[in-house]
Short mmCIF file of C-alpha atoms and ligand atoms in Angstrom, two decimals:
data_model
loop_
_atom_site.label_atom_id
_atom_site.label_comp_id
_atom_site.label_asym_id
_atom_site.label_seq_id
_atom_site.Cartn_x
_atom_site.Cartn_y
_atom_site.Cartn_z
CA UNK Q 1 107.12 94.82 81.24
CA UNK Q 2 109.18 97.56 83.13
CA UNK Q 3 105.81 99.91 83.20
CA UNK Q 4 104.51 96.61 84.89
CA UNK Q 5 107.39 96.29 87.37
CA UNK Q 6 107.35 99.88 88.21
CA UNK Q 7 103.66 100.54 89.10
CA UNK Q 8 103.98 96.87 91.18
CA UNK Q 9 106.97 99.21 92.89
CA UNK Q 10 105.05 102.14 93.43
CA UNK Q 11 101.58 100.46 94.25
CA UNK Q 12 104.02 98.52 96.63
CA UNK Q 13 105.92 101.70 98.53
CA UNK Q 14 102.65 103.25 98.65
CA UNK Q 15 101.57 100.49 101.25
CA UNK Q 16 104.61 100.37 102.45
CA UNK Q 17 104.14 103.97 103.78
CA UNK Q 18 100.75 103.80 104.63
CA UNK Q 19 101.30 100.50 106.71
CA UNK Q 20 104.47 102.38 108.41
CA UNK Q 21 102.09 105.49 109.06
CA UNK Q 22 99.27 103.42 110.61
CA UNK Q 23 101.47 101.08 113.19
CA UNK Q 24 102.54 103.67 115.89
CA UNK Q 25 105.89 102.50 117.70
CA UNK Q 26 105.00 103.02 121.61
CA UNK Q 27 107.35 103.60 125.10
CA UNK Q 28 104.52 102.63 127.49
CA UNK Q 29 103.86 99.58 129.75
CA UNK Q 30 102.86 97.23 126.20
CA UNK Q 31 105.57 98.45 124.37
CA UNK Q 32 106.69 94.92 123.55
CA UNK Q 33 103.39 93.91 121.60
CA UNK Q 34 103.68 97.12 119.40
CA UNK Q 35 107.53 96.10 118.68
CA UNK Q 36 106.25 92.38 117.71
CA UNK Q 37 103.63 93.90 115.83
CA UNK Q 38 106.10 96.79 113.40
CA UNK Q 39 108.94 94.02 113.58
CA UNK Q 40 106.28 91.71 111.52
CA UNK Q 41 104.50 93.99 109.72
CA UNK Q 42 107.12 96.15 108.23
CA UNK Q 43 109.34 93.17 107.87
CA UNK Q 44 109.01 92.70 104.38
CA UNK Q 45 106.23 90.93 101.96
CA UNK Q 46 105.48 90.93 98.67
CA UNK Q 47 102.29 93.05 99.56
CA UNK Q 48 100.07 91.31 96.73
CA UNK Q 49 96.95 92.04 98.63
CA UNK Q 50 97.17 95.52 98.93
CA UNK Q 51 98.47 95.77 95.52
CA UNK Q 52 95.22 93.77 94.47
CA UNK Q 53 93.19 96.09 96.21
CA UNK Q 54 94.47 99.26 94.99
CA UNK Q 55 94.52 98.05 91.43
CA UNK Q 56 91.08 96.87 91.46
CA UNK Q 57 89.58 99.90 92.66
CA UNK Q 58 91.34 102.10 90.06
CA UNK Q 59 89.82 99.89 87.32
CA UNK Q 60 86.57 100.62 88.66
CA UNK Q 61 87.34 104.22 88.28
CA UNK Q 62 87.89 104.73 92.22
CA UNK Q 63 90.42 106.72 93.91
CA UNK Q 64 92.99 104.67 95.29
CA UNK Q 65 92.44 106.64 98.61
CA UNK Q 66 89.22 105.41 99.29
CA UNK Q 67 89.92 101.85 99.72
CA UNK Q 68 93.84 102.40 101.57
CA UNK Q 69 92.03 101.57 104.98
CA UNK Q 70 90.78 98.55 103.37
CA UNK Q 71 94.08 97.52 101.38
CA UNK Q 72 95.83 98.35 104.62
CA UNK Q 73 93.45 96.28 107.04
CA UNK Q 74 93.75 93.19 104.63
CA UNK Q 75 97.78 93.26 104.89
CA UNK Q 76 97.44 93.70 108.51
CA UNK Q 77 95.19 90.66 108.77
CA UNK Q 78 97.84 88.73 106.29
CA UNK Q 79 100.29 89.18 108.48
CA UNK Q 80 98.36 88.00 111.71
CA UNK Q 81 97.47 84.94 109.80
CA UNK Q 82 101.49 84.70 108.76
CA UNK Q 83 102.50 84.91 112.60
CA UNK Q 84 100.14 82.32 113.99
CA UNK Q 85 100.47 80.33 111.39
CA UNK Q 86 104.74 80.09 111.99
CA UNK Q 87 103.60 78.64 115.56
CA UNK Q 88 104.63 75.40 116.97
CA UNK Q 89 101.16 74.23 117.11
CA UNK Q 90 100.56 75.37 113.18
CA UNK Q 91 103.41 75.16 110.94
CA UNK Q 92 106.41 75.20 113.12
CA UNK Q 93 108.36 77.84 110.69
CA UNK Q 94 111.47 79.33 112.58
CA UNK Q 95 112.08 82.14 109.68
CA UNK Q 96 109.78 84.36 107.24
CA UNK Q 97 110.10 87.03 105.02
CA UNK Q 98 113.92 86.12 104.99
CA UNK Q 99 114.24 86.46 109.17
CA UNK Q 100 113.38 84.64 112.37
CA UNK Q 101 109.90 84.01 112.47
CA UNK Q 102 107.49 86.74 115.35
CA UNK Q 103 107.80 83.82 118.44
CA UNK Q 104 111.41 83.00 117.62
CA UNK Q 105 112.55 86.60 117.84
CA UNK Q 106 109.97 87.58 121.00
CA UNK Q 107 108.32 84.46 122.23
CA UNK Q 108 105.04 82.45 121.42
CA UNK Q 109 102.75 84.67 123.92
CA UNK Q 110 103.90 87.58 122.40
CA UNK Q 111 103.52 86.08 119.24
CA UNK Q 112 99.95 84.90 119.53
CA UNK Q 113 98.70 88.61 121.11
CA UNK Q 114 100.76 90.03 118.10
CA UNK Q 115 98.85 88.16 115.50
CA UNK Q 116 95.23 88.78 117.62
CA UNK Q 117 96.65 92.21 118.18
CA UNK Q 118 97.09 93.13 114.41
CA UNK Q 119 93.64 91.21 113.82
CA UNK Q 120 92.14 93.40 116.13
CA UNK Q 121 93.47 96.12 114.57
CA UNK Q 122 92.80 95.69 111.29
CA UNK Q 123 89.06 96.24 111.54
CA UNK Q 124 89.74 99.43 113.79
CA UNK Q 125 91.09 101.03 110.42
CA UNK Q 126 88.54 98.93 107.98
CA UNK Q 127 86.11 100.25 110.59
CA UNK Q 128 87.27 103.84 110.45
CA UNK Q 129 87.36 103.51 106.97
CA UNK Q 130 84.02 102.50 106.61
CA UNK Q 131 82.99 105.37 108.84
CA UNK Q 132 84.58 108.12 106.74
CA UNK Q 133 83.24 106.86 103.47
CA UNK Q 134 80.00 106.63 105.02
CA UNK Q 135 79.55 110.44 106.81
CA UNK Q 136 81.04 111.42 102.65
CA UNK Q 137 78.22 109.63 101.34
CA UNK Q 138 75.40 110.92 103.56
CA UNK Q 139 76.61 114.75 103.45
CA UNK Q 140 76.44 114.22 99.45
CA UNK Q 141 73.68 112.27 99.31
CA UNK Q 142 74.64 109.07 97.71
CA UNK Q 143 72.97 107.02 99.63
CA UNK Q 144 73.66 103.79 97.58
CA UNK Q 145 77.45 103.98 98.32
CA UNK Q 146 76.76 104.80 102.19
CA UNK Q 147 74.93 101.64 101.71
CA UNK Q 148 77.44 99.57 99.98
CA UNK Q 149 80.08 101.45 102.55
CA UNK Q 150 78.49 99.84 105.28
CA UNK Q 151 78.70 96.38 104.08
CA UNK Q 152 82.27 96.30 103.81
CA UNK Q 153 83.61 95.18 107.44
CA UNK Q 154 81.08 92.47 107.56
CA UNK Q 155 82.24 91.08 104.62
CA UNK Q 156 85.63 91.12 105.41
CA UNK Q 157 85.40 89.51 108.46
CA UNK Q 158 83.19 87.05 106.81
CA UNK Q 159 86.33 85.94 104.02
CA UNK Q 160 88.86 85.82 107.57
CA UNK Q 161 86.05 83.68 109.30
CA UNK Q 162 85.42 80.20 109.90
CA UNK Q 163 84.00 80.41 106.07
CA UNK Q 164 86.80 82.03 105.44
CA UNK Q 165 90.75 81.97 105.79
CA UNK Q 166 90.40 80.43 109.19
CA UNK Q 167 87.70 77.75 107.82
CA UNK Q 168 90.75 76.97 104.80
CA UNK Q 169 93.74 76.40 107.68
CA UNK Q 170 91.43 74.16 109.83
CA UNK Q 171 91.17 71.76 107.06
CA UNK Q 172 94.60 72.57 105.97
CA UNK Q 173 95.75 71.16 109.55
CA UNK Q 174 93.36 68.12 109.21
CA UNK Q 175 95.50 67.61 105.69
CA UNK Q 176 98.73 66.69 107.88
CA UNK Q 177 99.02 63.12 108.34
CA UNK Q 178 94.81 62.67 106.99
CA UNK Q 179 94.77 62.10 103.14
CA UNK Q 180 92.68 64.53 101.61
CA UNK Q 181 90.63 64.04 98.26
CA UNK Q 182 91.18 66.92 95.70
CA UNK Q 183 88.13 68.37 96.26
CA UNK Q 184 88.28 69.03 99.75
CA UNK Q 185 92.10 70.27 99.12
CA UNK Q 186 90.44 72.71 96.64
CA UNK Q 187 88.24 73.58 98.77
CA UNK Q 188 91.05 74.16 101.52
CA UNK Q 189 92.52 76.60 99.01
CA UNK Q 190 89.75 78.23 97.86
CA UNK Q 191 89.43 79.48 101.82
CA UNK Q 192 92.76 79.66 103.11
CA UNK Q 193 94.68 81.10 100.55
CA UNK Q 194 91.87 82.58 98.00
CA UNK Q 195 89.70 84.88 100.39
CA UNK Q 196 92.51 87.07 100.87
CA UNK Q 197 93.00 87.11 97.54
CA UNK Q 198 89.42 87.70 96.07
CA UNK Q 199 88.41 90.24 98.56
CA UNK Q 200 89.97 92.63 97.23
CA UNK Q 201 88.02 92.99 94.17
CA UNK Q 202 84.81 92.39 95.90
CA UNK Q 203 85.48 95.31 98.23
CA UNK Q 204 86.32 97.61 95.21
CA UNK Q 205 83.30 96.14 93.39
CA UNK Q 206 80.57 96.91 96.33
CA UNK Q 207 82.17 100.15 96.25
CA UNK Q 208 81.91 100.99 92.66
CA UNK Q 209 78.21 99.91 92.83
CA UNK Q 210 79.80 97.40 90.55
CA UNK Q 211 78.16 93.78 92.12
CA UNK Q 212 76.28 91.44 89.15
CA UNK Q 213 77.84 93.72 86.54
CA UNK Q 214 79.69 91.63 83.63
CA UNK Q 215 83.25 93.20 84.48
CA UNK Q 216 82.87 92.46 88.02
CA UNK Q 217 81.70 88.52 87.48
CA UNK Q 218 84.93 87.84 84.96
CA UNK Q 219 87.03 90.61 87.78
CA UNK Q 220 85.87 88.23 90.54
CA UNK Q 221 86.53 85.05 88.30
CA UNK Q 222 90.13 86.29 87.56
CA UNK Q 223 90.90 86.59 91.15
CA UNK Q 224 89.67 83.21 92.12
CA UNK Q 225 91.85 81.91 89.49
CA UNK Q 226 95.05 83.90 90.67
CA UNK Q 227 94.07 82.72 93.97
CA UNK Q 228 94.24 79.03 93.79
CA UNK Q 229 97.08 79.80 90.81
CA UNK Q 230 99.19 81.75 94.01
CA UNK Q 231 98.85 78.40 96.60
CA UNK Q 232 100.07 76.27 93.48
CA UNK Q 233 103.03 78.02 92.94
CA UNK Q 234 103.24 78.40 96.94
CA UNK Q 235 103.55 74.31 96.96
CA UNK Q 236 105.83 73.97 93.93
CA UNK Q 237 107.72 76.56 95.36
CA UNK Q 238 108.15 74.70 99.17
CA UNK Q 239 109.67 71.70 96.41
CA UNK Q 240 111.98 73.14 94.43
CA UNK Q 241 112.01 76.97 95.49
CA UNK Q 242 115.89 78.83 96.98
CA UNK Q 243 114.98 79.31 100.20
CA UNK Q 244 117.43 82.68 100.33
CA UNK Q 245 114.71 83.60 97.68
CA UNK Q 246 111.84 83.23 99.58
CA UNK Q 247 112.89 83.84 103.13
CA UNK Q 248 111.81 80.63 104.64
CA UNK Q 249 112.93 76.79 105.00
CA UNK Q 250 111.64 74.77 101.87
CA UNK Q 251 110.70 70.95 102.32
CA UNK Q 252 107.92 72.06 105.34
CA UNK Q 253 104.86 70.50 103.28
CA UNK Q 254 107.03 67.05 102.83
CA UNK Q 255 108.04 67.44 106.88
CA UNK Q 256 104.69 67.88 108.03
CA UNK Q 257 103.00 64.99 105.56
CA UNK Q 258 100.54 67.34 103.92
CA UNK Q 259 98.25 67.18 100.95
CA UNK Q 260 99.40 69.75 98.79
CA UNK Q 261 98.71 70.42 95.15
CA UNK Q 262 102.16 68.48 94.38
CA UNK Q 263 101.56 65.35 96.71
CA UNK Q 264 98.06 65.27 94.34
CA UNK Q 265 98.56 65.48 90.94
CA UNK Q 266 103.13 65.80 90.85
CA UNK Q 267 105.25 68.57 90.15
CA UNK Q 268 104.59 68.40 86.32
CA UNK Q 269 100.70 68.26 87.00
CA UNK Q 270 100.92 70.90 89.31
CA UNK Q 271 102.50 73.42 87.14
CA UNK Q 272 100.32 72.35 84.57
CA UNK Q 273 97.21 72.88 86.50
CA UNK Q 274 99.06 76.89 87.40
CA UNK Q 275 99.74 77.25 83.44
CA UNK Q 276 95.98 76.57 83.17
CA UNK Q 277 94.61 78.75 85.87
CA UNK Q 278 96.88 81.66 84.86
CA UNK Q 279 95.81 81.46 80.83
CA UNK Q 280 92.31 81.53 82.02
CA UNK Q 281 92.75 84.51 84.58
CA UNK Q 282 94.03 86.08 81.64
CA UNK Q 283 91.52 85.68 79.38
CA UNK Q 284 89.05 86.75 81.78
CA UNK Q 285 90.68 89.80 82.28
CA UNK Q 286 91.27 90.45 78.51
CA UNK Q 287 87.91 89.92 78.18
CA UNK Q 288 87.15 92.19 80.84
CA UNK Q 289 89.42 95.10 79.09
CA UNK Q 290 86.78 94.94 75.98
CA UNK Q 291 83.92 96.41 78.59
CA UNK Q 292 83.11 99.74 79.00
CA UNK Q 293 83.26 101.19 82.67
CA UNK Q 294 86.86 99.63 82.97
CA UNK Q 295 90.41 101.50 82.77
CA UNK Q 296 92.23 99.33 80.48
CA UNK Q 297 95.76 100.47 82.37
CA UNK Q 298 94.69 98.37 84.96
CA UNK Q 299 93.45 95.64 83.61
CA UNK Q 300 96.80 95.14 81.60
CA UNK Q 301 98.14 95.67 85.04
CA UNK Q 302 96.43 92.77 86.20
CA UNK Q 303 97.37 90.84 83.28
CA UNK Q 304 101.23 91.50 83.54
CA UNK Q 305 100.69 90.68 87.35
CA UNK Q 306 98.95 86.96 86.32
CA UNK Q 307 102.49 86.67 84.86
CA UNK Q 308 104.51 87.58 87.54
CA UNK Q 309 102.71 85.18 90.03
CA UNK Q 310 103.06 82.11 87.68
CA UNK Q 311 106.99 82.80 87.24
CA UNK Q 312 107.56 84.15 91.07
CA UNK Q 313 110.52 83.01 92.51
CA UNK Q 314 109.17 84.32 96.12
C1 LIG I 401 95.07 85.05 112.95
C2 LIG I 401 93.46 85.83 111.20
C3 LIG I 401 94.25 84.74 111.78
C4 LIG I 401 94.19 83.53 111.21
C5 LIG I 401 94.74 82.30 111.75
C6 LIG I 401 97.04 80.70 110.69
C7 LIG I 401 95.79 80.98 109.96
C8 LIG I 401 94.56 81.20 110.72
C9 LIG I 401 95.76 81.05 108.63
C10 LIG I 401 96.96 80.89 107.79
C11 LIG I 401 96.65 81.17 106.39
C12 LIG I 401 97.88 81.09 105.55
C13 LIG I 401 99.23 81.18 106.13
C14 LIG I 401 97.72 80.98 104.26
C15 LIG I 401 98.88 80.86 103.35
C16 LIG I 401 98.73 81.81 102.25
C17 LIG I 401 100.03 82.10 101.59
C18 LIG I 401 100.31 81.45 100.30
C19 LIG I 401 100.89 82.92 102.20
C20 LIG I 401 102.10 83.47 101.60
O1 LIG I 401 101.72 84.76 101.12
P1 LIG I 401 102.73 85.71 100.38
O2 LIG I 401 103.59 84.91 99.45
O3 LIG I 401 103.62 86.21 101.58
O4 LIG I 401 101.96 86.83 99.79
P2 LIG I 401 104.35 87.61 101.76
O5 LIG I 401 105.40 87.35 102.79
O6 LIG I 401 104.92 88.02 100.43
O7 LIG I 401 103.33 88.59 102.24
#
């Protein structure tokens, strides 16, 4: 397990450094929005996303470099969703990521042009990302991955969207004070909390010219499940997490009356339902390991990782 915990380190200082490297600090007239922006941004995070990305494309025997604009874009976009969603007119969260939340340390404009700021931002680099992998492709002639290159900031934007992570916290904030059934509450999770989560692989897959191949179907199936498996422990967390641990107030979901996976099926059923999901991400991804076209380091890395998100303490 310390192999495990050391590439999650490296994997982790690696976007660390890129994330540092791409947020400029500024002295001009908006030098408060680029302040907001760093003080967010490089204020801690697990940095699963990223993580998810990089692993996913070395499994499909790509160079980690290739998809950094994309690993970075998707934190950046995280962390827009993270400030807008501490809002007053969202969650109401005064602290994250163990300090005051982006409006209570600037104020809520400068919070909400932070978060549309980073948003913004993040498809400049996807973009430019894009761009470069595309000019690569056409000067070598590999047309197919210029093609699949090209795909790649529509379907991000596409898991942020209305059909997307935005789509999931719209119901999410219908789910405060409205009872909803479990099927709409998956479907809540699916969006808000597993987009993020599962686009990761499907960028790395497109890339790797790996779409409707076996290992991307149980890659793509393993993220769903650590998806919906990361909101579960999110909500058992918010019950009975430390909140020194995690860097935010617990008891929010209670405060604010929401459906959660708790409030539907209890603490026991909930962690049984994460026990499930994580077994079967698991198998999918041992079962993935057995393929050919797959390095088996990473798959084991994505195993070990299953592990860490059921047991996560933040
Ligand atoms: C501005 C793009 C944009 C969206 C606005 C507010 C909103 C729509 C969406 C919120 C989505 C949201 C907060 C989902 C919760 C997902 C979740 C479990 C977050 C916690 O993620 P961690 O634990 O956090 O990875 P760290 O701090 O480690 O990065």
């Amino acid at each position: 397990m310390s192999e495990f915990f050391d590439k999650l380190k490296e994997y982790a200082a690696y976007t660390e450094e890129g994330l540092d490297s791409i947020m400029p600090k500024r002295d001009n007239y908006q030098k408060v929005i680029y302040d907001a922006m760093r003080y967010s941004l490089l204020g801690g995070g697990k940095r699963i996303r990223p993580v998810l990305s990089l692993v996913t494309a070395e499994l499909f025997g790509l160079d980690r470099e290739m998809v950094k604009p994309f690993a970075l874009a998707i934190e950046l976009i995280h962390t827009s969703s993270l400030i807008h969603d501490d809002l007053p007119a969202m969650d109401n969260d005064d602290y994250r990521r163990g300090r005051l939340s982006c409006h209570k340390r600037f104020d809520e404009a400068t919070a909400i042009l932070a978060g549309d700021a980073l948003l913004t931002y993040a498809f400049e680099v996807a973009g430019d990302g894009a761009s470069s992998i595309i000019t690569k492709a056409v000067v070598s002639g590999n047309e197919e991955l210029a093609r699949n290159a090209s795909k790649v900031v529509g379907l991000l934007a596409a898991r942020v969207g209305a059909e997307g992570m935005i789509g999931g916290q719209i119901i999410d904030l219908k789910a405060e004070d409205t009872a909803i059934d479990e099927y709409e509450h998956d479907t809540l999770c699916r969006l808000k909390t597993g987009c993020l989560m599962t686009v990761p692989a499907e960028i790395s897959g497109l890339l790797a010219g790996k779409k409707e191949t076996p290992e991307y179907v149980l890659l793509l199936d393993y993220s769903k499940s650590v998806g919906l498996a990361f909101q579960i422990r999110d909500d058992i967390l918010d019950v009975e997490g430390d909140p020194n641990l995690l860097g935010k107030k617990t008891g929010m979901d209670d405060a604010d009356n929401k459906t959660t996976f708790v409030t539907l099926y209890g603490i026991d059923g909930a962690r049984h339902k994460l026990e499930e999901l994580t077994s079967k991400a698991i198998a999918d991804c041992r079962a993935l390991m057995e393929l050919d076209g797959c390095r088996k380091e990473s798959a084991q890395f994505l195993i070990d990782l299953a592990g860490f998100l059921l047991e996560r303490k933040y």
